[in-house]
mmCIF file of C-alpha atoms and ligand atoms in Angstrom:
data_model
loop_
_atom_site.group_PDB
_atom_site.id
_atom_site.type_symbol
_atom_site.label_atom_id
_atom_site.label_comp_id
_atom_site.label_asym_id
_atom_site.label_seq_id
_atom_site.Cartn_x
_atom_site.Cartn_y
_atom_site.Cartn_z
ATOM 1 C CA MET U 28 17.494 -14.607 -15.800
ATOM 2 C CA ARG U 29 20.448 -12.476 -15.993
ATOM 3 C CA GLY U 30 18.815 -10.670 -18.904
ATOM 4 C CA THR U 31 15.227 -10.532 -17.292
ATOM 5 C CA VAL U 32 16.653 -8.390 -14.052
ATOM 6 C CA LYS U 33 18.176 -6.058 -16.192
ATOM 7 C CA ASP U 34 15.043 -5.759 -18.076
ATOM 8 C CA GLY U 35 12.823 -4.897 -15.440
ATOM 9 C CA ALA U 36 15.376 -2.236 -14.384
ATOM 10 C CA MET U 37 13.392 -0.866 -11.507
ATOM 11 C CA LEU U 38 13.675 -4.175 -9.155
ATOM 12 C CA SER U 39 17.293 -5.187 -7.958
ATOM 13 C CA ARG U 40 18.166 -8.075 -8.844
ATOM 14 C CA ARG U 41 18.403 -9.112 -4.760
ATOM 15 C CA HIS U 42 14.699 -8.403 -4.436
ATOM 16 C CA LEU U 43 13.809 -11.078 -6.872
ATOM 17 C CA VAL U 44 13.403 -14.050 -5.518
ATOM 18 C CA GLY U 45 11.865 -16.481 -7.798
ATOM 19 C CA LEU U 46 11.605 -20.153 -9.610
ATOM 20 C CA GLY U 47 10.666 -18.727 -12.693
ATOM 21 C CA LEU U 48 12.256 -15.196 -13.279
ATOM 22 C CA GLY U 49 11.812 -14.973 -17.114
ATOM 23 C CA SER U 50 8.096 -14.914 -16.971
ATOM 24 C CA LEU U 51 7.907 -12.756 -13.839
ATOM 25 C CA ALA U 52 10.215 -10.232 -15.984
ATOM 26 C CA THR U 53 7.942 -10.867 -19.120
ATOM 27 C CA ALA U 54 4.778 -10.624 -18.221
ATOM 28 C CA THR U 55 4.903 -8.683 -14.972
ATOM 29 C CA LEU U 56 7.834 -6.498 -14.350
ATOM 30 C CA THR U 57 9.157 -5.421 -17.429
ATOM 31 C CA PRO U 58 7.653 -2.354 -18.877
ATOM 32 C CA ARG U 59 5.599 -2.657 -21.447
ATOM 33 C CA PRO U 60 6.816 -0.442 -24.607
ATOM 34 C CA SER U 61 3.411 1.349 -24.930
ATOM 35 C CA HIS U 62 3.792 2.449 -21.929
ATOM 36 C CA ALA U 63 7.462 2.665 -20.783
ATOM 37 C CA GLN U 64 8.074 6.448 -21.645
ATOM 38 C CA GLY U 65 4.861 7.162 -19.553
ATOM 39 C CA SER U 66 4.622 11.599 -19.202
ATOM 40 C CA PRO U 67 7.400 13.840 -18.420
ATOM 41 C CA ALA U 68 5.571 14.693 -15.673
ATOM 42 C CA LEU U 69 5.248 10.993 -13.562
ATOM 43 C CA GLY U 70 7.684 8.435 -15.316
ATOM 44 C CA PRO U 71 6.831 5.068 -16.238
ATOM 45 C CA ASN U 72 4.166 3.405 -15.101
ATOM 46 C CA ARG U 73 5.110 1.091 -11.802
ATOM 47 C CA LEU U 74 4.166 0.045 -8.523
ATOM 48 C CA VAL U 75 6.153 1.823 -5.476
ATOM 49 C CA LEU U 76 6.227 -0.081 -2.240
ATOM 50 C CA LEU U 77 6.503 2.997 0.141
ATOM 51 C CA GLY U 78 5.979 1.653 3.621
ATOM 52 C CA THR U 79 6.245 -1.887 3.835
ATOM 53 C CA LYS U 80 5.972 -2.428 7.643
ATOM 54 C CA GLY U 81 2.971 -4.261 9.720
ATOM 55 C CA GLY U 82 1.829 -2.104 12.664
ATOM 56 C CA PRO U 83 2.114 1.860 13.883
ATOM 57 C CA ALA U 84 5.467 1.438 16.119
ATOM 58 C CA ILE U 85 8.444 3.042 14.999
ATOM 59 C CA ARG U 86 11.469 2.321 17.009
ATOM 60 C CA GLN U 87 14.907 3.539 17.349
ATOM 61 C CA GLY U 88 17.417 2.451 14.405
ATOM 62 C CA TYR U 89 16.020 1.653 11.044
ATOM 63 C CA THR U 90 12.741 1.458 10.545
ATOM 64 C CA PRO U 91 10.733 0.748 7.893
ATOM 65 C CA ALA U 92 7.643 3.084 7.344
ATOM 66 C CA PRO U 93 4.158 1.705 8.446
ATOM 67 C CA SER U 94 1.903 1.189 5.513
ATOM 68 C CA SER U 95 1.347 3.240 2.014
ATOM 69 C CA ASN U 96 1.795 2.537 -1.938
ATOM 70 C CA LEU U 97 2.066 4.012 -5.040
ATOM 71 C CA ILE U 98 0.877 3.362 -8.168
ATOM 72 C CA VAL U 99 1.168 5.303 -11.160
ATOM 73 C CA TYR U 100 -0.591 4.416 -14.411
ATOM 74 C CA ASP U 101 -0.990 6.184 -17.722
ATOM 75 C CA ASN U 102 0.561 9.316 -15.724
ATOM 76 C CA VAL U 103 -2.679 8.614 -13.064
ATOM 77 C CA PRO U 104 -1.010 8.397 -9.029
ATOM 78 C CA TYR U 105 -2.921 6.098 -6.821
ATOM 79 C CA VAL U 106 -1.892 6.172 -3.490
ATOM 80 C CA ILE U 107 -2.773 3.422 -1.061
ATOM 81 C CA ASP U 108 -2.874 3.781 2.560
ATOM 82 C CA THR U 109 -1.134 6.803 4.203
ATOM 83 C CA GLY U 110 0.238 5.178 6.839
ATOM 84 C CA TYR U 111 3.375 7.695 9.350
ATOM 85 C CA GLY U 112 5.932 8.403 6.591
ATOM 86 C CA VAL U 113 3.572 8.423 3.377
ATOM 87 C CA SER U 114 4.926 12.335 2.673
ATOM 88 C CA PHE U 115 8.674 11.869 2.885
ATOM 89 C CA LYS U 116 8.465 8.305 1.236
ATOM 90 C CA LEU U 117 6.703 10.016 -1.549
ATOM 91 C CA ILE U 118 9.010 12.158 -1.806
ATOM 92 C CA ASP U 119 12.039 9.964 -1.642
ATOM 93 C CA ALA U 120 10.406 8.443 -4.188
ATOM 94 C CA LYS U 121 10.732 11.515 -6.562
ATOM 95 C CA PHE U 122 6.760 11.837 -6.781
ATOM 96 C CA PRO U 123 5.659 14.999 -6.415
ATOM 97 C CA LEU U 124 3.174 15.887 -4.100
ATOM 98 C CA PRO U 125 0.705 18.556 -5.861
ATOM 99 C CA ALA U 126 0.242 16.032 -8.167
ATOM 100 C CA LEU U 127 -1.408 13.819 -6.184
ATOM 101 C CA ARG U 128 -4.859 12.554 -7.198
ATOM 102 C CA TYR U 129 -6.685 9.555 -5.707
ATOM 103 C CA VAL U 130 -6.090 8.520 -2.615
ATOM 104 C CA PHE U 131 -7.341 4.895 -0.816
ATOM 105 C CA ILE U 132 -7.664 4.007 2.654
ATOM 106 C CA THR U 133 -8.160 0.081 3.115
ATOM 107 C CA HIS U 134 -9.098 0.347 6.498
ATOM 108 C CA HIS U 135 -9.072 2.606 9.679
ATOM 109 C CA HIS U 136 -6.066 1.321 11.410
ATOM 110 C CA SER U 137 -3.554 4.072 12.075
ATOM 111 C CA ASP U 138 -0.617 2.096 10.431
ATOM 112 C CA HIS U 139 -2.834 2.669 7.005
ATOM 113 C CA ASN U 140 -4.379 6.247 7.369
ATOM 114 C CA ALA U 141 -2.235 8.431 9.993
ATOM 115 C CA GLU U 142 -0.972 10.627 7.963
ATOM 116 C CA PHE U 143 -3.704 11.431 5.577
ATOM 117 C CA GLY U 144 -4.435 14.774 6.581
ATOM 118 C CA LEU U 145 -1.149 15.941 6.563
ATOM 119 C CA LEU U 146 -0.400 14.323 3.055
ATOM 120 C CA MET U 147 -2.650 16.663 1.529
ATOM 121 C CA ASN U 148 -1.591 19.589 3.936
ATOM 122 C CA ASN U 149 1.871 18.634 2.560
ATOM 123 C CA ALA U 150 1.056 18.968 -0.856
ATOM 124 C CA TRP U 151 -1.321 21.993 -0.410
ATOM 125 C CA ALA U 152 2.309 23.628 1.483
ATOM 126 C CA ILE U 153 4.008 22.724 -2.334
ATOM 127 C CA GLY U 154 1.533 23.669 -4.546
ATOM 128 C CA LEU U 155 -1.846 21.608 -4.802
ATOM 129 C CA LYS U 156 -4.350 23.020 -6.174
ATOM 130 C CA THR U 157 -6.004 20.730 -8.113
ATOM 131 C CA PRO U 158 -8.662 18.251 -7.019
ATOM 132 C CA VAL U 159 -8.026 14.890 -5.165
ATOM 133 C CA ASP U 160 -10.489 12.189 -4.182
ATOM 134 C CA ALA U 161 -9.768 10.397 -1.405
ATOM 135 C CA TYR U 162 -12.102 6.990 -0.821
ATOM 136 C CA GLY U 163 -12.116 4.902 2.501
ATOM 137 C CA PRO U 164 -14.326 3.483 4.498
ATOM 138 C CA LYS U 165 -17.170 4.394 6.567
ATOM 139 C CA GLY U 166 -15.310 6.937 9.262
ATOM 140 C CA MET U 167 -13.355 8.353 6.046
ATOM 141 C CA HIS U 168 -15.629 11.539 6.377
ATOM 142 C CA GLY U 169 -14.634 11.877 9.752
ATOM 143 C CA LEU U 170 -10.898 11.528 9.763
ATOM 144 C CA ALA U 171 -11.295 14.051 7.020
ATOM 145 C CA ASP U 172 -13.135 16.337 8.888
ATOM 146 C CA GLY U 173 -11.260 16.343 12.258
ATOM 147 C CA PHE U 174 -7.905 17.075 10.418
ATOM 148 C CA TRP U 175 -9.767 19.986 8.759
ATOM 149 C CA GLN U 176 -11.133 21.078 12.936
ATOM 150 C CA ALA U 177 -7.401 20.401 14.046
ATOM 151 C CA TYR U 178 -6.278 22.520 11.409
ATOM 152 C CA ARG U 179 -8.570 24.922 10.526
ATOM 153 C CA PHE U 180 -6.672 27.988 11.886
ATOM 154 C CA ASP U 181 -3.481 27.073 9.918
ATOM 155 C CA ILE U 182 -5.700 26.655 6.759
ATOM 156 C CA GLU U 183 -7.619 29.907 6.928
ATOM 157 C CA THR U 184 -4.828 32.080 7.581
ATOM 158 C CA ARG U 185 -2.804 30.758 5.112
ATOM 159 C CA MET U 186 -6.073 31.154 2.195
ATOM 160 C CA ALA U 187 -6.244 34.356 3.679
ATOM 161 C CA ASP U 188 -2.786 35.694 4.595
ATOM 162 C CA GLU U 189 -0.826 33.740 1.283
ATOM 163 C CA GLY U 190 -4.053 33.449 -1.316
ATOM 164 C CA ARG U 191 -3.919 29.396 -1.379
ATOM 165 C CA PRO U 192 -7.061 27.753 -2.309
ATOM 166 C CA ASP U 193 -9.224 25.987 0.152
ATOM 167 C CA LEU U 194 -7.961 23.156 0.556
ATOM 168 C CA ARG U 195 -11.284 21.295 2.404
ATOM 169 C CA LYS U 196 -12.547 22.093 -1.157
ATOM 170 C CA LEU U 197 -9.551 20.611 -3.072
ATOM 171 C CA VAL U 198 -9.990 17.420 -1.388
ATOM 172 C CA ALA U 199 -13.568 15.615 -2.032
ATOM 173 C CA VAL U 200 -13.681 12.951 0.002
ATOM 174 C CA HIS U 201 -15.987 9.345 -0.600
ATOM 175 C CA GLU U 202 -17.017 6.391 1.755
ATOM 176 C CA TYR U 203 -16.881 3.310 -0.100
ATOM 177 C CA THR U 204 -18.155 -0.230 0.908
ATOM 178 C CA GLU U 205 -17.366 -4.080 -0.714
ATOM 179 C CA GLY U 206 -18.587 -3.697 -3.860
ATOM 180 C CA PRO U 207 -17.253 -0.538 -6.735
ATOM 181 C CA VAL U 208 -15.396 1.562 -5.846
ATOM 182 C CA MET U 209 -14.590 4.277 -8.184
ATOM 183 C CA GLU U 210 -14.339 3.894 -12.070
ATOM 184 C CA GLY U 211 -12.521 6.378 -13.981
ATOM 185 C CA LYS U 212 -10.985 6.488 -17.513
ATOM 186 C CA GLY U 213 -8.213 3.668 -17.380
ATOM 187 C CA VAL U 214 -8.681 2.024 -14.466
ATOM 188 C CA LYS U 215 -11.820 0.217 -12.531
ATOM 189 C CA VAL U 216 -11.426 -0.103 -8.792
ATOM 190 C CA THR U 217 -13.343 -3.073 -6.726
ATOM 191 C CA ALA U 218 -13.116 -4.138 -2.939
ATOM 192 C CA LEU U 219 -13.561 -7.138 -0.653
ATOM 193 C CA ARG U 220 -14.621 -7.257 2.347
ATOM 194 C CA ASN U 221 -11.655 -8.864 4.176
ATOM 195 C CA VAL U 222 -11.206 -10.649 7.633
ATOM 196 C CA HIS U 223 -9.411 -7.947 10.129
ATOM 197 C CA PRO U 224 -11.460 -8.354 13.534
ATOM 198 C CA PRO U 225 -12.115 -6.288 15.333
ATOM 199 C CA ILE U 226 -12.459 -3.530 12.687
ATOM 200 C CA THR U 227 -15.734 -5.045 10.299
ATOM 201 C CA GLU U 228 -14.623 -2.123 7.712
ATOM 202 C CA SER U 229 -11.600 -3.331 6.187
ATOM 203 C CA PHE U 230 -11.028 -3.973 2.878
ATOM 204 C CA ALA U 231 -8.961 -5.923 0.099
ATOM 205 C CA LEU U 232 -8.414 -3.673 -3.322
ATOM 206 C CA LYS U 233 -7.761 -4.305 -6.908
ATOM 207 C CA PHE U 234 -6.926 -1.664 -9.389
ATOM 208 C CA GLU U 235 -7.690 -2.864 -13.253
ATOM 209 C CA PHE U 236 -6.234 -1.118 -15.569
ATOM 210 C CA PRO U 237 -6.029 -2.030 -19.610
ATOM 211 C CA GLY U 238 -3.849 -5.176 -19.205
ATOM 212 C CA LYS U 239 -2.845 -5.009 -16.162
ATOM 213 C CA THR U 240 -4.448 -6.281 -12.410
ATOM 214 C CA ILE U 241 -3.039 -4.983 -8.862
ATOM 215 C CA VAL U 242 -4.322 -6.943 -5.809
ATOM 216 C CA PHE U 243 -3.804 -5.437 -2.452
ATOM 217 C CA SER U 244 -4.917 -7.771 0.553
ATOM 218 C CA GLY U 245 -5.471 -5.485 2.955
ATOM 219 C CA ASP U 246 -4.704 -6.581 6.455
ATOM 220 C CA THR U 247 -6.762 -9.803 6.776
ATOM 221 C CA ALA U 248 -6.518 -13.130 8.445
ATOM 222 C CA TYR U 249 -6.231 -16.209 5.809
ATOM 223 C CA PHE U 250 -9.311 -15.192 3.541
ATOM 224 C CA PRO U 251 -9.604 -18.162 0.788
ATOM 225 C CA PRO U 252 -12.471 -15.619 -0.938
ATOM 226 C CA LEU U 253 -9.778 -13.026 -1.526
ATOM 227 C CA ALA U 254 -8.161 -15.842 -4.014
ATOM 228 C CA GLU U 255 -11.100 -15.810 -6.459
ATOM 229 C CA PHE U 256 -10.940 -12.290 -5.902
ATOM 230 C CA ALA U 257 -7.340 -12.253 -6.843
ATOM 231 C CA LYS U 258 -7.896 -14.706 -9.498
ATOM 232 C CA GLY U 259 -5.449 -14.305 -12.498
ATOM 233 C CA ALA U 260 -4.312 -10.694 -11.540
ATOM 234 C CA ASP U 261 -0.458 -9.933 -12.250
ATOM 235 C CA ILE U 262 0.541 -9.026 -9.136
ATOM 236 C CA LEU U 263 -0.633 -9.380 -5.722
ATOM 237 C CA VAL U 264 0.351 -7.858 -2.502
ATOM 238 C CA HIS U 265 -0.502 -9.733 0.621
ATOM 239 C CA GLU U 266 0.363 -8.735 4.145
ATOM 240 C CA VAL U 267 2.223 -11.198 5.994
ATOM 241 C CA MET U 268 2.833 -12.345 9.751
ATOM 242 C CA TYR U 269 6.367 -14.077 10.785
ATOM 243 C CA ALA U 270 4.253 -16.515 13.994
ATOM 244 C CA PRO U 271 8.453 -17.341 15.744
ATOM 245 C CA ALA U 272 8.929 -13.715 15.853
ATOM 246 C CA LEU U 273 6.358 -12.404 17.583
ATOM 247 C CA GLU U 274 6.945 -13.376 21.188
ATOM 248 C CA ARG U 275 10.006 -11.000 20.461
ATOM 249 C CA LEU U 276 7.698 -8.437 19.003
ATOM 250 C CA LEU U 277 5.496 -8.430 22.024
ATOM 251 C CA ALA U 278 8.481 -8.048 24.456
ATOM 252 C CA LYS U 279 9.089 -4.398 22.800
ATOM 253 C CA THR U 280 5.181 -3.865 23.080
ATOM 254 C CA PRO U 281 4.899 -3.700 26.872
ATOM 255 C CA ASN U 282 1.335 -1.820 26.869
ATOM 256 C CA ALA U 283 -0.688 -4.191 24.978
ATOM 257 C CA PRO U 284 -1.557 -6.808 26.767
ATOM 258 C CA THR U 285 -4.348 -8.562 24.238
ATOM 259 C CA LEU U 286 -2.009 -7.599 21.487
ATOM 260 C CA MET U 287 -0.928 -11.700 20.616
ATOM 261 C CA SER U 288 -4.202 -12.411 19.982
ATOM 262 C CA HIS U 289 -5.366 -9.553 18.005
ATOM 263 C CA LEU U 290 -2.204 -10.509 15.755
ATOM 264 C CA LYS U 291 -3.653 -14.143 15.919
ATOM 265 C CA ALA U 292 -7.183 -13.557 14.283
ATOM 266 C CA SER U 293 -6.435 -10.782 12.315
ATOM 267 C CA HIS U 294 -3.141 -11.571 9.904
ATOM 268 C CA SER U 295 -1.795 -14.329 7.770
ATOM 269 C CA LEU U 296 0.808 -17.003 7.934
ATOM 270 C CA PRO U 297 3.286 -17.152 4.990
ATOM 271 C CA ASP U 298 2.020 -20.244 3.932
ATOM 272 C CA GLU U 299 -1.192 -19.394 3.734
ATOM 273 C CA VAL U 300 -0.365 -16.095 1.885
ATOM 274 C CA GLY U 301 1.395 -18.760 -0.896
ATOM 275 C CA ARG U 302 -1.897 -20.612 -0.726
ATOM 276 C CA ILE U 303 -3.960 -17.894 -1.346
ATOM 277 C CA ALA U 304 -1.296 -16.670 -4.190
ATOM 278 C CA THR U 305 -1.200 -20.389 -5.745
ATOM 279 C CA GLN U 306 -5.224 -20.677 -5.239
ATOM 280 C CA ALA U 307 -5.410 -17.608 -7.306
ATOM 281 C CA GLY U 308 -2.983 -18.324 -9.932
ATOM 282 C CA VAL U 309 -1.535 -14.307 -9.792
ATOM 283 C CA LYS U 310 1.300 -13.785 -11.756
ATOM 284 C CA ALA U 311 3.514 -12.635 -8.863
ATOM 285 C CA LEU U 312 3.317 -12.334 -5.268
ATOM 286 C CA VAL U 313 4.551 -9.457 -3.218
ATOM 287 C CA LEU U 314 4.988 -9.856 0.386
ATOM 288 C CA ASN U 315 4.021 -6.692 2.313
ATOM 289 C CA HIS U 316 3.149 -4.988 5.542
ATOM 290 C CA LEU U 317 5.636 -7.402 7.567
ATOM 291 C CA VAL U 318 5.282 -8.426 10.924
ATOM 292 C CA PRO U 319 7.673 -8.065 12.146
ATOM 293 C CA ALA U 320 9.150 -5.747 9.576
ATOM 294 C CA ASP U 321 12.423 -4.982 12.175
ATOM 295 C CA ASP U 322 13.589 -8.123 13.139
ATOM 296 C CA PRO U 323 17.415 -8.509 11.902
ATOM 297 C CA SER U 324 16.930 -12.271 12.247
ATOM 298 C CA VAL U 325 14.012 -12.366 9.821
ATOM 299 C CA THR U 326 15.664 -11.664 6.831
ATOM 300 C CA GLU U 327 14.634 -11.998 2.993
ATOM 301 C CA GLU U 328 15.734 -15.575 3.334
ATOM 302 C CA VAL U 329 13.354 -16.564 6.169
ATOM 303 C CA TRP U 330 10.595 -15.024 4.688
ATOM 304 C CA VAL U 331 10.955 -16.720 1.351
ATOM 305 C CA ASP U 332 11.416 -20.229 3.269
ATOM 306 C CA ALA U 333 8.353 -19.338 4.551
ATOM 307 C CA VAL U 334 6.042 -18.754 1.572
ATOM 308 C CA ARG U 335 7.788 -21.853 -0.573
ATOM 309 C CA PRO U 336 5.731 -24.671 0.674
ATOM 310 C CA THR U 337 2.541 -23.275 -1.066
ATOM 311 C CA TRP U 338 3.670 -21.024 -3.676
ATOM 312 C CA LYS U 339 6.395 -22.133 -6.177
ATOM 313 C CA GLY U 340 6.152 -18.884 -8.589
ATOM 314 C CA ASP U 341 7.557 -15.559 -8.894
ATOM 315 C CA LEU U 342 7.489 -13.709 -5.607
ATOM 316 C CA VAL U 343 9.220 -10.510 -4.158
ATOM 317 C CA VAL U 344 9.802 -9.263 -0.233
ATOM 318 C CA ALA U 345 8.980 -5.767 -0.061
ATOM 319 C CA HIS U 346 11.109 -2.803 1.673
ATOM 320 C CA ASP U 347 10.614 0.793 1.468
ATOM 321 C CA LEU U 348 10.783 2.087 -1.575
ATOM 322 C CA LEU U 349 11.471 -1.114 -3.922
ATOM 323 C CA GLU U 350 9.753 -0.377 -7.495
ATOM 324 C CA ILE U 351 8.604 -2.989 -9.703
ATOM 325 C CA ALA U 352 7.742 -1.696 -13.452
ATOM 326 C CA LEU U 353 4.101 -2.268 -14.575
HETATM 327 ZN ZN1 LIG I 11 -1.962 -2.600 9.043
HETATM 328 ZN ZN1 LIG I 12 -4.965 -3.398 10.720
#
C-alpha cells in the first residue's frame, strides 16, 4: 500500500481512502509506462478534478469552485464542465489555456456552464489560435452566441487593434443528445440522459480511450441505468449529496424556498452512489460535485463512512485540483 501510493504520486495519501489500494494503484492510478512521459507540452495522462462543489454558491472563507474537470490523454485535453473559476483552476493546474481543444458541458445549470464564454476569451487573451470544439446539450448555441453578442465590442476591437484571430470562428459549437457525442483519434465520447429535473437535457458522459474508460455521472438523482452505462469503467466520477447537512445549507440560501425539493429530486445520496458503483463494477469511485462542499462538519471521513455500506472498492473524495494519474 505504501509503495502504491508513492507510485501514484499525483494522488496524496490522505485522499486515497480505499480498502483495496493495491488494485487501485496498479489498475487505475499508476501511470502506464507507454503514456507516463506524455508530451512535453501537456504532461502525463491524468484526470484533474478542477472544481468540486455542487451548486453555484460561493461564500466567504474557503470555498471550492463549482464544477469543472480536465482529462489529458495522449496529449489531448478535454475539459468537462466550465463552472465559475474554471480558467483560474486550469492555470493553477499548470494547464496552458491556449492548448484548449475539446470542451463538454453536461447540462446548462450555471454551476456547469457559467464560465464557458470567458474560458474561451481567457484562452484567446493569452494566445489561442487553434480550433476548439465545444459540445453541450440543446442551448449550447445560445450560450455561445449570447457570449459573442455580449463581448462583440471587445472581440472586434482586439481583432482590428491587436490583429487577433476571430475568436468566434475558432470555437465550433455542437449540440448533442443521448448517444454518440464525438469520436476522434483515440477517443469516443457517449452521452446517457440522466435524471435531473426539471432539466431534461442533462447527461452522463463516458470517455473511452485505448485501455482506459472514465464516466462522469453529471448531475443526477439515483439512476440505475447509469450502472450499465458505466459497466467496467476504470473511474466513475459521481455527484453526491449528504442529506443530514441540507438544512444547514438551506439556511444559508434565503432566496430559494423550494431548493430542498429540487435537491431531493435531482441529486444522489451516498448509499445510492455506492450502489451504482457496485452494480457497475468500476475499478474506482470518485465522489465529486459535493453538496455541501463547504460545510466543515462534513469531512472526508463523513463522506467515506456514508458510502461504505454500499461500496467496498477504491474510493476517492474529490477536492479542487486533485489529480489522478491515468
Ligand atoms: Zn450542478
Ligand atoms: Zn445541475
